[in-house]
C-alpha cells in the first residue's frame, strides 16, 4: 500500500496529537493538588531562605502581609517609608511603584532568594498584586540582587507597623495598623 504525502502528513499529525494528549493526561491524573499561594517547601533545596509565596488578609484593627519561606532559615528584614512612592531601580534611577496610594513602604529581605540551589524557581509570583484591603492596597516585587529581595507596599494611609518572624513554618509578617 502506497501512501501519498498528504495522507502521511495527516497520520503523523494525528499520532503526534495523540502522543501529546496522552503525555499531558498522565501527569494531570496523578498530580497532587498544590496550593495557589505557596509552593511545597519539601521539593526545594535552599542553603538560605527561599521565598515560597505571599498572602494578605484584613483583621479588625490591621491588615497583615505574610511572606512564606522554606524551612532553611529566615531573612533579615529592613524597610523604609518612601514619601512619593519611588524606589531606586536597577539602573540607580528613581522609579515609581505601579500601584498608587497615599503612603509607601519599601521592604528588603536580605539572605533570601526566589530560586533554590538547583536554580528552580521557588516564588512563582504574583509580581504585582493589587489588593482592596483597608490599609494595604498593593504589593509589588521590585527585584532580586545578591541575596536580597525587594518589595514595594502601597498603603492607603500612613500607619504604625509591626514586623516579626514566625517559625514552623517560616514566615515574615508585616502588621499594618489602622
GROMACS .gro file of C-alpha atoms in nm:
model
  178
    1UNK     CA    1   0.000   0.000   0.000
    2UNK     CA    2   0.141   0.330  -0.104
    3UNK     CA    3   0.066   0.645   0.100
    4UNK     CA    4   0.054   0.989  -0.050
    5UNK     CA    5   0.241   1.274   0.109
    6UNK     CA    6  -0.081   1.437   0.237
    7UNK     CA    7  -0.204   1.107   0.386
    8UNK     CA    8   0.131   1.055   0.560
    9UNK     CA    9   0.118   1.408   0.698
   10UNK     CA   10  -0.236   1.355   0.833
   11UNK     CA   11  -0.133   1.029   1.002
   12UNK     CA   12   0.181   1.186   1.151
   13UNK     CA   13  -0.018   1.485   1.279
   14UNK     CA   14  -0.281   1.256   1.436
   15UNK     CA   15  -0.013   1.040   1.603
   16UNK     CA   16   0.169   1.348   1.736
   17UNK     CA   17  -0.155   1.493   1.874
   18UNK     CA   18  -0.243   1.161   2.042
   19UNK     CA   19   0.106   1.136   2.196
   20UNK     CA   20   0.084   1.491   2.327
   21UNK     CA   21  -0.261   1.436   2.477
   22UNK     CA   22  -0.155   1.112   2.645
   23UNK     CA   23   0.160   1.277   2.786
   24UNK     CA   24  -0.045   1.563   2.925
   25UNK     CA   25  -0.320   1.339   3.064
   26UNK     CA   26  -0.095   1.116   3.274
   27UNK     CA   27   0.058   1.385   3.500
   28UNK     CA   28  -0.276   1.559   3.541
   29UNK     CA   29  -0.439   1.240   3.662
   30UNK     CA   30  -0.162   1.155   3.910
   31UNK     CA   31  -0.054   1.500   4.030
   32UNK     CA   32  -0.139   1.603   4.384
   33UNK     CA   33  -0.322   1.934   4.426
   34UNK     CA   34  -0.092   2.225   4.506
   35UNK     CA   35  -0.166   2.547   4.691
   36UNK     CA   36  -0.212   2.852   4.471
   37UNK     CA   37  -0.029   3.085   4.708
   38UNK     CA   38   0.272   2.888   4.824
   39UNK     CA   39   0.472   2.607   4.671
   40UNK     CA   40   0.571   2.291   4.855
   41UNK     CA   41   0.887   2.352   5.058
   42UNK     CA   42   0.986   1.984   5.050
   43UNK     CA   43   1.068   1.998   4.678
   44UNK     CA   44   1.331   2.274   4.711
   45UNK     CA   45   1.692   2.266   4.830
   46UNK     CA   46   1.789   2.606   4.970
   47UNK     CA   47   2.105   2.693   5.160
   48UNK     CA   48   1.941   3.026   5.253
   49UNK     CA   49   1.577   3.120   5.293
   50UNK     CA   50   1.382   3.077   4.970
   51UNK     CA   51   1.059   3.270   4.926
   52UNK     CA   52   0.760   3.047   4.854
   53UNK     CA   53   0.476   3.298   4.842
   54UNK     CA   54   0.298   3.600   4.983
   55UNK     CA   55  -0.051   3.637   5.123
   56UNK     CA   56  -0.253   3.918   5.273
   57UNK     CA   57  -0.565   3.948   5.487
   58UNK     CA   58  -0.751   4.205   5.689
   59UNK     CA   59  -0.826   4.185   6.063
   60UNK     CA   60  -1.039   4.414   6.285
   61UNK     CA   61  -0.751   4.652   6.366
   62UNK     CA   62  -0.490   4.581   6.096
   63UNK     CA   63  -0.402   4.436   5.758
   64UNK     CA   64  -0.145   4.156   5.758
   65UNK     CA   65   0.105   4.067   5.485
   66UNK     CA   66   0.289   3.735   5.520
   67UNK     CA   67   0.598   3.621   5.330
   68UNK     CA   68   0.626   3.240   5.339
   69UNK     CA   69   0.976   3.083   5.332
   70UNK     CA   70   1.133   2.740   5.315
   71UNK     CA   71   1.247   2.571   5.636
   72UNK     CA   72   1.609   2.668   5.566
   73UNK     CA   73   1.604   2.997   5.755
   74UNK     CA   74   1.462   3.345   5.776
   75UNK     CA   75   1.592   3.662   5.613
   76UNK     CA   76   1.690   3.986   5.781
   77UNK     CA   77   1.418   4.245   5.724
   78UNK     CA   78   1.464   4.616   5.667
   79UNK     CA   79   1.217   4.873   5.543
   80UNK     CA   80   1.183   5.244   5.483
   81UNK     CA   81   0.898   5.481   5.404
   82UNK     CA   82   0.900   5.625   5.054
   83UNK     CA   83   0.713   5.958   5.071
   84UNK     CA   84   0.644   5.976   4.697
   85UNK     CA   85   0.615   5.608   4.604
   86UNK     CA   86   0.952   5.582   4.432
   87UNK     CA   87   1.241   5.344   4.487
   88UNK     CA   88   1.590   5.320   4.343
   89UNK     CA   89   1.568   5.095   4.039
   90UNK     CA   90   1.834   4.864   3.897
   91UNK     CA   91   1.992   5.145   3.695
   92UNK     CA   92   2.023   5.367   4.004
   93UNK     CA   93   1.738   5.596   3.897
   94UNK     CA   94   1.418   5.663   4.093
   95UNK     CA   95   1.125   5.459   3.964
   96UNK     CA   96   0.760   5.479   4.077
   97UNK     CA   97   0.563   5.191   4.222
   98UNK     CA   98   0.293   5.079   3.978
   99UNK     CA   99   0.004   5.085   4.227
  100UNK     CA  100  -0.065   5.436   4.356
  101UNK     CA  101  -0.165   5.514   4.713
  102UNK     CA  102  -0.106   5.775   4.983
  103UNK     CA  103   0.185   5.605   5.162
  104UNK     CA  104   0.456   5.360   5.056
  105UNK     CA  105   0.686   5.115   5.229
  106UNK     CA  106   0.991   4.961   5.061
  107UNK     CA  107   1.082   4.623   5.215
  108UNK     CA  108   1.413   4.440   5.171
  109UNK     CA  109   1.454   4.075   5.272
  110UNK     CA  110   1.831   4.008   5.298
  111UNK     CA  111   1.953   3.650   5.286
  112UNK     CA  112   1.653   3.546   5.076
  113UNK     CA  113   1.617   3.411   4.726
  114UNK     CA  114   1.343   3.321   4.481
  115UNK     CA  115   1.545   3.035   4.327
  116UNK     CA  116   1.672   2.728   4.510
  117UNK     CA  117   2.030   2.596   4.499
  118UNK     CA  118   1.949   2.398   4.182
  119UNK     CA  119   1.809   2.703   4.001
  120UNK     CA  120   1.442   2.604   4.042
  121UNK     CA  121   1.202   2.895   4.086
  122UNK     CA  122   1.051   2.889   4.436
  123UNK     CA  123   0.845   3.209   4.410
  124UNK     CA  124   0.614   3.194   4.108
  125UNK     CA  125   0.456   3.530   4.186
  126UNK     CA  126   0.242   3.730   4.174
  127UNK     CA  127   0.492   4.005   4.099
  128UNK     CA  128   0.224   4.273   4.110
  129UNK     CA  129  -0.075   4.223   4.338
  130UNK     CA  130  -0.344   4.486   4.371
  131UNK     CA  131  -0.542   4.449   4.694
  132UNK     CA  132  -0.857   4.610   4.826
  133UNK     CA  133  -0.781   4.597   5.198
  134UNK     CA  134  -0.839   4.897   5.428
  135UNK     CA  135  -0.465   4.979   5.463
  136UNK     CA  136  -0.275   4.756   5.218
  137UNK     CA  137  -0.355   4.844   4.857
  138UNK     CA  138  -0.079   4.661   4.673
  139UNK     CA  139   0.235   4.451   4.685
  140UNK     CA  140   0.492   4.478   4.407
  141UNK     CA  141   0.805   4.265   4.360
  142UNK     CA  142   1.083   4.512   4.276
  143UNK     CA  143   1.376   4.279   4.225
  144UNK     CA  144   1.633   4.032   4.349
  145UNK     CA  145   2.003   4.114   4.373
  146UNK     CA  146   2.279   3.929   4.558
  147UNK     CA  147   2.053   3.755   4.807
  148UNK     CA  148   1.819   4.049   4.863
  149UNK     CA  149   1.454   4.051   4.762
  150UNK     CA  150   1.285   4.391   4.747
  151UNK     CA  151   0.911   4.459   4.755
  152UNK     CA  152   0.711   4.780   4.746
  153UNK     CA  153   0.396   4.807   4.958
  154UNK     CA  154   0.132   5.060   4.861
  155UNK     CA  155  -0.074   5.179   5.158
  156UNK     CA  156  -0.399   5.372   5.181
  157UNK     CA  157  -0.280   5.565   5.483
  158UNK     CA  158   0.043   5.605   5.670
  159UNK     CA  159   0.015   5.371   5.962
  160UNK     CA  160   0.200   5.216   6.250
  161UNK     CA  161   0.353   4.882   6.161
  162UNK     CA  162   0.493   4.578   6.336
  163UNK     CA  163   0.728   4.329   6.172
  164UNK     CA  164   0.812   3.991   6.320
  165UNK     CA  165   0.915   3.637   6.231
  166UNK     CA  166   0.729   3.313   6.293
  167UNK     CA  167   0.863   2.960   6.258
  168UNK     CA  168   0.725   2.614   6.180
  169UNK     CA  169   0.663   2.711   5.900
  170UNK     CA  170   0.899   3.006   5.850
  171UNK     CA  171   0.727   3.339   5.786
  172UNK     CA  172   0.797   3.712   5.794
  173UNK     CA  173   0.488   3.904   5.899
  174UNK     CA  174   0.401   4.272   5.847
  175UNK     CA  175   0.109   4.404   6.052
  176UNK     CA  176  -0.013   4.740   5.918
  177UNK     CA  177  -0.243   4.905   6.173
  178UNK     CA  178  -0.537   5.136   6.101
   0.00000   0.00000   0.00000
